[in-house]
Amino acid sequence: MSKPFYITTPIYYVNDRPHIGHAYCTIVADVVARSRRLMGEEVFFLTGLDEHGQKVQQAAQAKGVTPQQFCDEMAPHWEQLWPKLLISNNDLIRTTQPRHKLVVQSILQKLYDAGEIYASEYEGWYSTRAEQFLTEKEMGPDGKFPAEYGEVARLKEKNYFFKMGKYQDWLIGYIRDNPGFVYPDYRRNEILGFLQKPLGDLCISRPVSRLAWGIPLPFDAGYVTYVWFDALVNYVTAAGYGSPAFERNWPADIHLIGKEILLFHAGYWPIMLKAAGLPLPKQIVAHGWWTRDGQKMSKSVGNVVDPVAVVEAWGADALRYYLLRELPVGSDGDWSDANFKLRYNSELANGIGNLLNRTLSMINRYCDGVVPQPTAPEPVDDQLRDAAMTVVNDYPKYLMNMEVHQILSDISLLLIRRGNLYVQECAPWELAKDQAKRARLNTVLYNLAECCRFISVLLTPFIPTTAEKIRLQLGLGNNPASFADVQRWGGIEHSRPIGEVTQLFPKKQ
Ligand code: ME8
């Protein structure tokens, strides 16, 4: 059996409220997943929740509930968000699930047995208030730690360390030899730059006295494992580690992440896998960060964009369209309400909405609601067809290169705009005035219907609800869209009735 295309998002911290940045990452992954499915590939698309650690423990304590109860209360905010954003994930992993604990413990034990994990005394500056060891980075120029850390004292503690340092040269070589491993290129350079400094060994334990909310080390019940060791393993848990399914699912094809967690994914994770004797993921793709009106989004500033509010006001497709259309994967983005409305009105309402509406209204008016039969094409028809075929031909290439933004801008700028221009150029309302031009009118309206059919297929991964509405209005029924349907221009059947015409995107301010 062939391997499914396996794509993941980060597992998000369960204690946060989802915002537009989380939505963005998951939507980009969804577009890749849906595009692959459109092309007939089997896809395994994973997202999930990161549920262990200090913050959850503290938040639960503050609320007077157990950490597990706290996670169970928070998880639905995330689980219910994804269907609202039309996310087509195949699985949603929670790190508190028994399946995950078993895998984390089995990998820890394997590494311990192989001598990859050792115990050592660590001595450092410990802040009881922050419940963490501090390093020189936190130290002020006066040699003291900032007041927010409260009392800081020397503390000696036994911990377990993973022998990460010895793999550093191997990792540098791997990233150099596999230029596609980290995308975009500038992030690959960033990680290579980072690896100039010694990585050292990684402390992978926390004494239960300091942090109880974690997965116990299988070889020492006095400790739980460090959250990142736990979190990264989610990708192999969900792939079925320890079961026959794993051979089929692993390795992941793409780990999509935000740029701030690159070191964990392109540094720690490959080394953990290498030490455990497991294949590496094929690619780590780091996307950029969203700000709002040029400012970092934060709860305290109160400028966080809530994806649910946007969906309720504008619909999931409008949100997906804006986030995808605005920037290439890798670049930073800036959310502005004004820009959102502009894109909505100019590209969705006036662009796609108008093209479909004009096409179908004219088919109703001039052809009794039946797709007409075309005759010999004129050069302007060939231009429309060529635009459509160019977008189709470029789609797989852009998809392989993670340039999903380019696919959407081509659909919008090359095809939809061309379609609307074609209406202007051919002026069907003029042709309709002259009985001698009947055949030409039929050809133009046929081509417009065909153009809308192409658009409906190509837009399926991006704005699935709208794509389906277009198909219903064209009279294509409920057949799922497939990339195979746009390999040839002229596939829409003539003499078939169109569906009921409704507005796709009402104009809004
Ligand atoms: O880091 N713009 O979880 P997290 C764009 N649990 N994307 C953003 C963003 C923004 N302003 N803010 C967040 C964690 N993101 C760990 C991950 S994985 C094994 C463990 C997105 O809840 C972006 O994808 O902080 C980022 O990497 C992710 O949310 C971090 O989510």
Coordinates of C-alpha atoms and ligand atoms in Angstrom, one line a residue:
M1 CA 0.0 0.0 0.0
S2 CA 1.3 3.4 -0.9
K3 CA 2.2 5.9 1.8
P4 CA -0.3 8.7 2.5
F5 CA 1.0 12.3 2.3
Y6 CA 1.5 13.2 6.0
I7 CA 1.2 16.8 7.0
T8 CA 1.2 18.2 10.5
T9 CA 0.6 21.6 12.3
P10 CA 2.2 22.3 15.7
I11 CA 0.2 21.0 18.6
Y12 CA -1.1 24.2 20.2
Y13 CA -1.0 25.0 23.9
V14 CA -4.4 24.1 25.2
N15 CA -4.4 26.9 27.8
D16 CA -4.4 29.6 25.1
R17 CA -7.4 30.9 23.3
P18 CA -7.0 30.3 19.6
H19 CA -6.2 33.4 17.5
I20 CA -5.6 34.3 14.0
G21 CA -2.0 33.0 14.0
H22 CA -3.1 29.5 15.0
A23 CA -5.9 29.7 12.4
Y24 CA -3.4 30.7 9.7
C25 CA -1.0 27.8 10.3
T26 CA -3.9 25.3 10.3
I27 CA -5.5 26.8 7.2
V28 CA -2.2 26.7 5.2
A29 CA -1.8 23.0 6.2
D30 CA -5.5 22.4 5.2
V31 CA -5.0 23.9 1.8
V32 CA -2.0 21.7 1.2
A33 CA -4.0 18.7 2.4
R34 CA -7.0 19.5 0.3
S35 CA -4.9 20.2 -2.8
R36 CA -3.2 16.8 -2.5
R37 CA -6.6 15.1 -2.1
L38 CA -7.9 17.0 -5.1
M39 CA -5.1 15.5 -7.1
G40 CA -6.1 12.0 -5.9
E41 CA -3.5 11.5 -3.2
E42 CA -4.3 10.0 0.1
V43 CA -3.5 12.5 2.9
F44 CA -3.1 12.1 6.6
F45 CA -3.5 15.6 8.2
L46 CA -2.8 16.0 11.9
T47 CA -3.3 18.8 14.3
G48 CA -3.4 18.7 18.1
L49 CA -3.0 20.1 21.5
D50 CA -0.1 20.4 23.8
E51 CA -1.4 19.8 27.3
H52 CA 1.4 19.3 29.8
G53 CA 3.6 21.7 31.6
Q54 CA 3.9 24.4 34.1
K55 CA 1.4 26.8 32.7
V56 CA -1.4 24.3 32.6
Q57 CA -0.5 23.1 36.1
Q58 CA -0.6 26.7 37.4
A59 CA -3.8 27.7 35.6
A60 CA -5.6 24.6 36.9
Q61 CA -4.4 25.3 40.4
A62 CA -5.7 28.9 40.1
K63 CA -9.1 27.6 39.0
G64 CA -9.2 24.9 41.7
V65 CA -9.5 22.0 39.3
T66 CA -7.2 19.2 38.3
P67 CA -4.9 19.8 35.4
Q68 CA -6.7 17.1 33.4
Q69 CA -10.1 18.8 34.2
F70 CA -8.6 22.0 33.1
C71 CA -7.4 20.5 29.8
D72 CA -10.8 18.9 29.2
E73 CA -12.5 22.3 29.7
M74 CA -10.1 24.1 27.3
A75 CA -9.8 21.5 24.5
P76 CA -13.3 22.1 23.1
H77 CA -12.3 25.7 22.2
W78 CA -9.9 24.2 19.8
E79 CA -11.8 21.1 18.7
Q80 CA -14.8 23.2 17.9
L81 CA -12.8 25.8 16.1
W82 CA -11.4 23.6 13.3
P83 CA -14.8 22.6 11.7
K84 CA -15.8 26.3 11.8
L85 CA -12.7 27.1 9.7
L86 CA -13.4 24.0 7.4
I87 CA -10.3 22.3 8.5
S88 CA -10.2 18.7 7.1
N89 CA -7.8 17.1 9.6
N90 CA -7.8 13.4 9.9
D91 CA -6.8 13.3 13.6
L92 CA -6.5 15.6 16.5
I93 CA -4.0 14.4 19.1
R94 CA -4.0 15.5 22.7
T95 CA -0.8 14.8 24.6
T96 CA -2.7 13.6 27.6
Q97 CA -4.2 10.7 25.7
P98 CA -3.0 7.3 26.8
R99 CA -1.8 6.5 23.2
H100 CA 0.7 9.4 23.5
K101 CA 2.0 8.7 27.0
L102 CA 2.8 5.1 26.0
V103 CA 4.8 6.2 23.0
V104 CA 6.7 9.0 24.8
Q105 CA 7.6 6.4 27.5
S106 CA 8.6 3.8 25.0
I107 CA 10.9 6.2 23.2
L108 CA 12.4 7.5 26.4
Q109 CA 13.1 3.9 27.5
K110 CA 14.6 3.0 24.2
L111 CA 17.0 6.0 24.3
Y112 CA 17.8 5.3 27.9
D113 CA 18.6 1.6 27.2
A114 CA 20.8 2.7 24.2
G115 CA 22.8 5.0 26.5
E116 CA 21.5 8.1 24.9
I117 CA 20.2 9.5 28.2
Y118 CA 22.2 9.9 31.3
A119 CA 21.7 11.3 34.8
S120 CA 23.8 14.2 36.0
E121 CA 23.8 16.8 38.7
Y122 CA 23.0 20.3 37.5
E123 CA 23.9 23.4 39.5
G124 CA 22.5 26.8 38.6
W125 CA 20.5 29.9 39.5
Y126 CA 17.0 28.9 40.3
S127 CA 14.0 31.2 40.6
T128 CA 11.3 29.8 42.8
R129 CA 8.8 32.3 41.5
A130 CA 9.4 31.5 37.9
E131 CA 10.0 27.9 38.8
Q132 CA 12.9 27.6 36.4
F133 CA 16.7 27.7 36.2
L134 CA 18.0 31.1 34.9
T135 CA 20.9 31.5 32.6
E136 CA 23.2 34.4 31.9
K137 CA 20.8 35.6 29.3
E138 CA 18.3 36.6 32.0
M139 CA 21.0 38.3 34.1
G140 CA 21.1 42.1 34.0
P141 CA 24.3 44.0 33.2
D142 CA 24.8 44.5 37.0
G143 CA 25.1 40.7 37.4
K144 CA 21.7 40.5 39.1
F145 CA 18.5 38.9 38.0
P146 CA 15.5 41.2 37.3
A147 CA 13.1 41.6 40.2
E148 CA 10.3 39.7 38.5
Y149 CA 12.2 36.5 39.2
G150 CA 11.9 37.1 43.0
E151 CA 14.5 35.4 45.1
V152 CA 17.1 33.6 43.1
A153 CA 19.3 31.0 44.8
R154 CA 22.0 28.5 43.7
L155 CA 20.4 25.0 43.5
K156 CA 21.9 21.6 42.8
E157 CA 19.5 19.1 41.2
K158 CA 19.9 15.7 39.6
N159 CA 18.3 15.6 36.1
Y160 CA 18.4 13.4 33.0
F161 CA 20.1 14.6 29.9
F162 CA 19.8 13.5 26.3
K163 CA 23.1 13.3 24.4
M164 CA 22.2 15.9 21.8
G165 CA 25.6 17.5 21.4
K166 CA 27.2 14.5 19.8
Y167 CA 24.8 14.7 16.9
Q168 CA 25.5 18.3 16.1
D169 CA 28.0 17.7 13.3
W170 CA 25.8 15.1 11.8
L171 CA 22.8 17.5 11.8
I172 CA 24.8 20.3 10.2
G173 CA 25.9 17.9 7.4
Y174 CA 22.3 16.6 7.0
I175 CA 20.9 20.1 6.6
R176 CA 23.7 21.1 4.2
D177 CA 23.2 17.9 2.1
N178 CA 19.4 18.2 2.0
P179 CA 18.7 21.8 0.9
G180 CA 14.9 21.1 0.8
F181 CA 14.8 19.9 4.4
V182 CA 14.1 23.4 5.9
Y183 CA 11.9 25.8 3.9
P184 CA 12.2 28.7 3.1
D185 CA 15.9 29.0 2.4
Y186 CA 16.4 31.9 4.8
R187 CA 15.2 29.7 7.7
R188 CA 17.6 27.0 6.6
N189 CA 20.4 29.6 6.8
E190 CA 19.1 30.7 10.2
I191 CA 19.2 27.2 11.6
L192 CA 22.7 26.6 10.1
G193 CA 23.8 29.8 11.8
F194 CA 22.3 28.7 15.0
L195 CA 24.2 25.4 14.8
Q196 CA 27.5 27.3 14.8
K197 CA 27.2 27.5 18.6
P198 CA 27.5 24.2 20.5
L199 CA 24.1 22.7 21.2
G200 CA 25.1 20.8 24.3
D201 CA 23.1 18.1 25.8
L202 CA 19.4 18.6 26.5
C203 CA 17.9 18.4 30.0
I204 CA 14.8 16.3 29.4
S205 CA 13.5 15.9 32.9
R206 CA 11.9 17.9 35.7
P207 CA 11.6 16.6 39.2
V208 CA 8.0 15.9 40.2
S209 CA 8.4 18.2 43.2
R210 CA 8.8 21.1 40.7
L211 CA 6.5 20.0 38.0
A212 CA 4.0 17.2 38.4
W213 CA 2.0 17.7 35.3
G214 CA 3.9 15.7 32.7
I215 CA 4.6 12.2 31.5
P216 CA 6.7 10.3 34.1
L217 CA 10.1 9.0 33.0
P218 CA 9.7 5.2 32.7
F219 CA 13.0 4.7 34.4
D220 CA 12.6 7.1 37.3
A221 CA 9.2 7.9 38.8
G222 CA 10.6 10.9 40.6
Y223 CA 10.7 12.8 37.3
V224 CA 8.4 13.9 34.4
T225 CA 9.7 14.6 30.9
Y226 CA 10.4 18.0 29.6
V227 CA 7.5 19.4 27.6
W228 CA 9.2 19.7 24.3
F229 CA 10.4 16.1 24.4
D230 CA 6.8 15.1 25.0
A231 CA 5.3 17.5 22.5
L232 CA 7.5 16.7 19.5
V233 CA 6.8 13.0 19.9
N234 CA 3.2 13.6 19.1
Y235 CA 4.0 13.4 15.4
V236 CA 5.1 9.8 15.6
T237 CA 2.3 8.9 18.1
A238 CA -0.4 9.9 15.7
A239 CA 1.4 8.0 12.9
G240 CA 0.8 4.9 14.9
Y241 CA 4.3 4.3 16.4
G242 CA 4.5 0.8 17.7
S243 CA 1.8 -0.5 15.3
P244 CA 2.0 -1.7 11.7
A245 CA 0.4 1.6 10.6
F246 CA 3.6 3.4 11.5
E247 CA 5.6 1.8 8.7
R248 CA 3.0 3.1 6.3
N249 CA 2.5 6.6 7.7
W250 CA 6.0 7.7 8.8
P251 CA 7.9 9.8 8.0
A252 CA 5.9 13.0 7.8
D253 CA 6.1 14.8 4.5
I254 CA 5.7 18.3 6.0
H255 CA 5.8 19.6 9.6
L256 CA 4.3 23.1 9.1
I257 CA 5.3 25.4 12.0
G258 CA 5.7 29.0 13.0
K259 CA 9.2 30.5 12.6
E260 CA 9.7 30.8 16.4
I261 CA 9.8 27.0 16.9
L262 CA 12.2 26.2 14.2
L263 CA 15.1 25.2 16.5
F264 CA 12.9 22.6 18.2
H265 CA 11.7 21.1 14.8
A266 CA 14.8 21.4 12.7
G267 CA 17.3 21.0 15.6
Y268 CA 16.1 18.9 18.5
W269 CA 13.5 16.7 16.6
P270 CA 15.8 15.3 13.9
I271 CA 18.4 14.5 16.5
M272 CA 15.8 12.7 18.7
L273 CA 14.7 10.7 15.7
K274 CA 18.2 9.9 14.6
A275 CA 19.1 8.7 18.1
A276 CA 15.9 6.6 18.2
G277 CA 16.8 5.1 14.8
L278 CA 13.7 6.6 13.0
P279 CA 13.6 8.2 9.6
L280 CA 13.5 12.0 9.5
P281 CA 10.5 14.1 8.3
K282 CA 11.0 15.1 4.7
Q283 CA 10.5 18.9 5.3
I284 CA 10.1 21.5 8.0
V285 CA 8.2 24.5 6.7
A286 CA 8.4 27.6 8.8
H287 CA 5.7 30.2 8.2
G288 CA 5.9 33.9 9.3
W289 CA 4.1 35.7 12.0
W290 CA 1.0 37.9 11.8
T291 CA 0.8 41.2 13.5
R292 CA -2.2 43.5 13.6
D293 CA -1.9 47.0 12.2
G294 CA 1.8 46.7 12.6
Q295 CA 1.7 45.6 16.3
K296 CA 2.3 42.3 17.9
M297 CA -1.0 40.7 18.9
S298 CA -1.4 40.3 22.6
K299 CA -4.1 39.8 25.2
S300 CA -2.9 42.7 27.3
V301 CA -3.0 45.1 24.4
G302 CA -6.4 43.6 23.5
N303 CA -5.7 43.6 19.7
V304 CA -5.9 39.9 19.1
V305 CA -8.0 38.9 16.0
D306 CA -10.5 36.2 17.0
P307 CA -11.0 33.8 14.1
V308 CA -14.5 32.9 15.3
A309 CA -15.7 36.5 15.3
V310 CA -14.3 36.9 11.7
V311 CA -16.1 33.7 10.6
E312 CA -19.3 34.8 12.2
A313 CA -19.2 38.2 10.4
W314 CA -17.7 37.2 7.1
G315 CA -17.8 33.5 6.7
A316 CA -14.9 30.9 6.9
D317 CA -14.2 31.2 3.1
A318 CA -13.5 34.9 3.4
L319 CA -11.1 34.4 6.2
R320 CA -9.3 31.6 4.5
Y321 CA -9.1 33.6 1.3
Y322 CA -7.6 36.6 3.0
L323 CA -5.0 34.7 5.0
L324 CA -3.8 32.7 2.0
R325 CA -3.9 35.5 -0.5
E326 CA -2.1 38.1 1.6
L327 CA 1.4 36.6 1.8
P328 CA 3.7 33.8 0.7
V329 CA 4.3 31.0 3.3
G330 CA 7.4 32.2 5.2
S331 CA 6.8 35.9 5.2
D332 CA 5.3 37.9 8.0
G333 CA 1.8 39.2 7.6
D334 CA -0.1 42.2 8.9
W335 CA -3.8 42.0 9.6
S336 CA -5.8 45.1 8.9
D337 CA -9.6 45.2 9.0
A338 CA -9.6 47.7 6.1
N339 CA -7.5 45.5 4.0
F340 CA -9.6 42.5 4.8
K341 CA -12.8 44.4 3.6
L342 CA -11.0 45.6 0.5
R343 CA -10.0 42.1 -0.6
Y344 CA -13.5 40.8 0.3
N345 CA -15.2 43.4 -1.8
S346 CA -12.8 43.6 -4.7
E347 CA -11.8 40.0 -5.2
L348 CA -14.6 37.9 -3.7
A349 CA -17.7 40.0 -4.3
N350 CA -16.6 41.9 -7.5
G351 CA -14.2 39.2 -8.7
I352 CA -15.5 35.7 -8.3
G353 CA -19.1 36.6 -7.2
N354 CA -19.6 38.9 -10.1
L355 CA -18.2 36.6 -12.7
L356 CA -20.4 33.7 -11.7
N357 CA -23.5 35.9 -11.3
R358 CA -23.1 37.5 -14.7
T359 CA -22.5 34.2 -16.3
L360 CA -25.5 32.4 -14.8
S361 CA -27.9 35.4 -15.2
M362 CA -27.1 35.6 -18.9
I363 CA -27.5 31.8 -19.3
N364 CA -30.9 32.2 -17.7
R365 CA -31.8 35.3 -19.7
Y366 CA -30.5 34.2 -23.1
C367 CA -30.5 30.5 -23.0
D368 CA -33.5 29.5 -20.8
G369 CA -31.2 28.4 -18.0
V370 CA -29.4 25.7 -20.1
V371 CA -25.7 25.6 -20.8
P372 CA -25.5 26.4 -24.6
Q373 CA -23.6 24.5 -27.2
P374 CA -20.4 26.2 -28.4
T375 CA -19.1 26.6 -32.0
A376 CA -15.7 27.3 -33.4
P377 CA -13.6 29.4 -31.0
E378 CA -12.2 32.9 -31.7
P379 CA -8.8 34.1 -30.5
V380 CA -10.3 35.8 -27.4
D381 CA -11.8 32.4 -26.4
D382 CA -8.4 30.7 -26.8
Q383 CA -6.9 33.4 -24.5
L384 CA -9.4 32.5 -21.8
R385 CA -8.7 28.8 -22.2
D386 CA -5.0 29.4 -22.2
A387 CA -5.2 31.3 -18.9
A388 CA -7.2 28.5 -17.4
M389 CA -4.7 25.8 -18.6
T390 CA -1.8 27.9 -17.3
V391 CA -3.2 28.0 -13.8
V392 CA -3.9 24.3 -13.9
N393 CA -0.5 23.4 -15.2
D394 CA 1.3 25.6 -12.6
Y395 CA -0.8 24.4 -9.7
P396 CA 1.2 21.1 -8.9
K397 CA 4.5 22.9 -9.3
Y398 CA 3.6 25.6 -6.9
L399 CA 2.1 23.1 -4.5
M400 CA 5.3 21.1 -4.4
N401 CA 7.2 24.3 -3.7
M402 CA 4.9 25.4 -0.9
E403 CA 3.8 28.4 -2.9
V404 CA 0.1 28.1 -2.2
H405 CA -0.1 31.8 -2.1
Q406 CA 1.0 31.9 -5.8
I407 CA -1.7 29.5 -6.8
L408 CA -4.4 31.6 -5.3
S409 CA -3.1 34.8 -6.7
D410 CA -2.9 33.2 -10.2
I411 CA -6.5 32.0 -9.9
S412 CA -7.5 35.5 -8.9
L413 CA -5.3 37.6 -11.2
L414 CA -4.9 35.3 -14.2
L415 CA -8.2 33.5 -14.4
I416 CA -11.0 35.4 -12.6
R417 CA -9.8 38.7 -13.8
R418 CA -9.4 37.3 -17.3
G419 CA -13.0 35.9 -17.1
N420 CA -14.4 39.3 -16.1
L421 CA -12.5 41.0 -18.9
Y422 CA -13.8 38.4 -21.4
V423 CA -17.3 39.4 -20.4
Q424 CA -16.5 43.0 -21.2
E425 CA -14.7 42.2 -24.4
C426 CA -17.4 39.9 -25.8
A427 CA -20.3 41.9 -24.5
P428 CA -22.9 39.1 -24.7
W429 CA -25.7 41.6 -24.2
E430 CA -24.8 43.2 -27.5
L431 CA -24.6 39.8 -29.2
A432 CA -28.0 39.0 -27.9
K433 CA -29.5 41.9 -29.8
D434 CA -28.7 40.3 -33.1
Q435 CA -30.2 37.0 -34.1
A436 CA -27.3 36.4 -36.6
K437 CA -24.9 36.4 -33.7
R438 CA -26.7 33.7 -31.8
A439 CA -24.0 31.1 -32.3
R440 CA -21.3 33.5 -31.1
L441 CA -23.4 34.3 -28.0
N442 CA -23.7 30.6 -27.2
T443 CA -20.0 30.1 -27.5
V444 CA -19.2 33.0 -25.2
L445 CA -21.7 31.9 -22.6
Y446 CA -20.4 28.3 -22.8
N447 CA -16.9 29.5 -22.3
L448 CA -17.9 31.5 -19.3
A449 CA -19.6 28.5 -17.7
E450 CA -16.5 26.5 -18.4
C451 CA -14.3 29.1 -16.9
C452 CA -16.5 29.1 -13.7
R453 CA -16.2 25.3 -13.6
F454 CA -12.4 25.5 -13.7
I455 CA -12.5 28.1 -11.0
S456 CA -14.8 25.9 -8.8
V457 CA -12.3 23.0 -9.1
L458 CA -9.2 25.1 -8.5
L459 CA -10.7 27.0 -5.6
T460 CA -11.9 23.8 -3.8
P461 CA -8.9 23.6 -1.5
F462 CA -8.9 27.3 -0.7
I463 CA -12.6 28.2 -0.2
P464 CA -14.4 24.8 -0.1
T465 CA -17.9 26.1 0.6
T466 CA -17.9 28.6 -2.1
A467 CA -16.4 26.2 -4.6
E468 CA -19.2 23.8 -3.8
K469 CA -21.8 26.6 -4.2
I470 CA -20.4 27.4 -7.6
R471 CA -20.7 23.8 -8.7
L472 CA -24.3 23.6 -7.6
Q473 CA -25.2 26.8 -9.3
L474 CA -23.5 25.5 -12.5
G475 CA -25.7 22.4 -12.3
L476 CA -22.8 20.1 -11.7
G477 CA -24.5 18.4 -8.8
N478 CA -22.8 17.1 -5.8
N479 CA -19.9 15.3 -7.5
P480 CA -16.7 16.1 -5.6
A481 CA -14.3 18.3 -7.5
S482 CA -11.2 16.5 -8.9
F483 CA -8.1 17.9 -10.5
A484 CA -8.6 15.3 -13.3
D485 CA -11.7 17.3 -14.3
V486 CA -9.6 20.3 -15.3
Q487 CA -7.1 18.7 -17.6
R488 CA -9.1 19.5 -20.6
W489 CA -11.0 22.7 -21.6
G490 CA -14.5 22.0 -22.7
G491 CA -15.6 19.5 -20.1
I492 CA -18.8 21.2 -19.0
E493 CA -21.7 19.5 -20.7
H494 CA -23.9 21.6 -22.9
S495 CA -27.7 21.3 -23.0
R496 CA -27.8 20.8 -19.2
P497 CA -29.8 23.1 -16.9
I498 CA -27.9 25.3 -14.5
G499 CA -28.9 25.4 -10.8
E500 CA -30.5 28.1 -8.7
V501 CA -28.6 31.3 -8.9
T502 CA -27.7 33.0 -5.6
Q503 CA -25.1 35.6 -4.6
L504 CA -21.8 34.2 -3.4
F505 CA -20.5 37.2 -1.5
P506 CA -22.9 40.0 -0.8
K507 CA -21.1 43.3 -0.8
K508 CA -20.4 44.5 2.8
Q509 CA -18.8 47.4 4.6
Ligands
ME8_1 O1 4.5 26.6 20.4 N1 1.3 34.5 13.7 O2 2.3 26.1 20.7 P1 1.5 27.5 20.5 C1 1.4 33.4 13.0 N2 2.9 23.9 21.9 N3 1.3 32.2 13.6 C2 1.2 32.1 14.9 C3 1.1 33.3 15.7 C4 1.2 34.6 15.0 N4 1.1 35.7 15.6 N5 1.0 32.9 17.0 C5 1.0 31.6 17.0 C6 3.6 25.9 20.8 N6 1.1 31.1 15.8 C7 3.9 24.4 21.1 C8 4.2 23.7 19.8 S1 4.8 21.5 18.5 C9 5.5 20.0 18.8 C10 4.6 22.3 20.0 C11 1.1 29.7 15.4 O3 0.2 27.4 21.0 C12 2.4 29.3 14.7 O4 2.2 28.2 13.9 O5 2.4 28.6 21.1 C13 3.2 28.8 15.9 O6 4.3 28.0 15.6 C14 2.1 28.1 16.7 O7 1.0 28.9 16.5 C15 2.5 28.1 18.2 O8 1.4 27.6 18.9

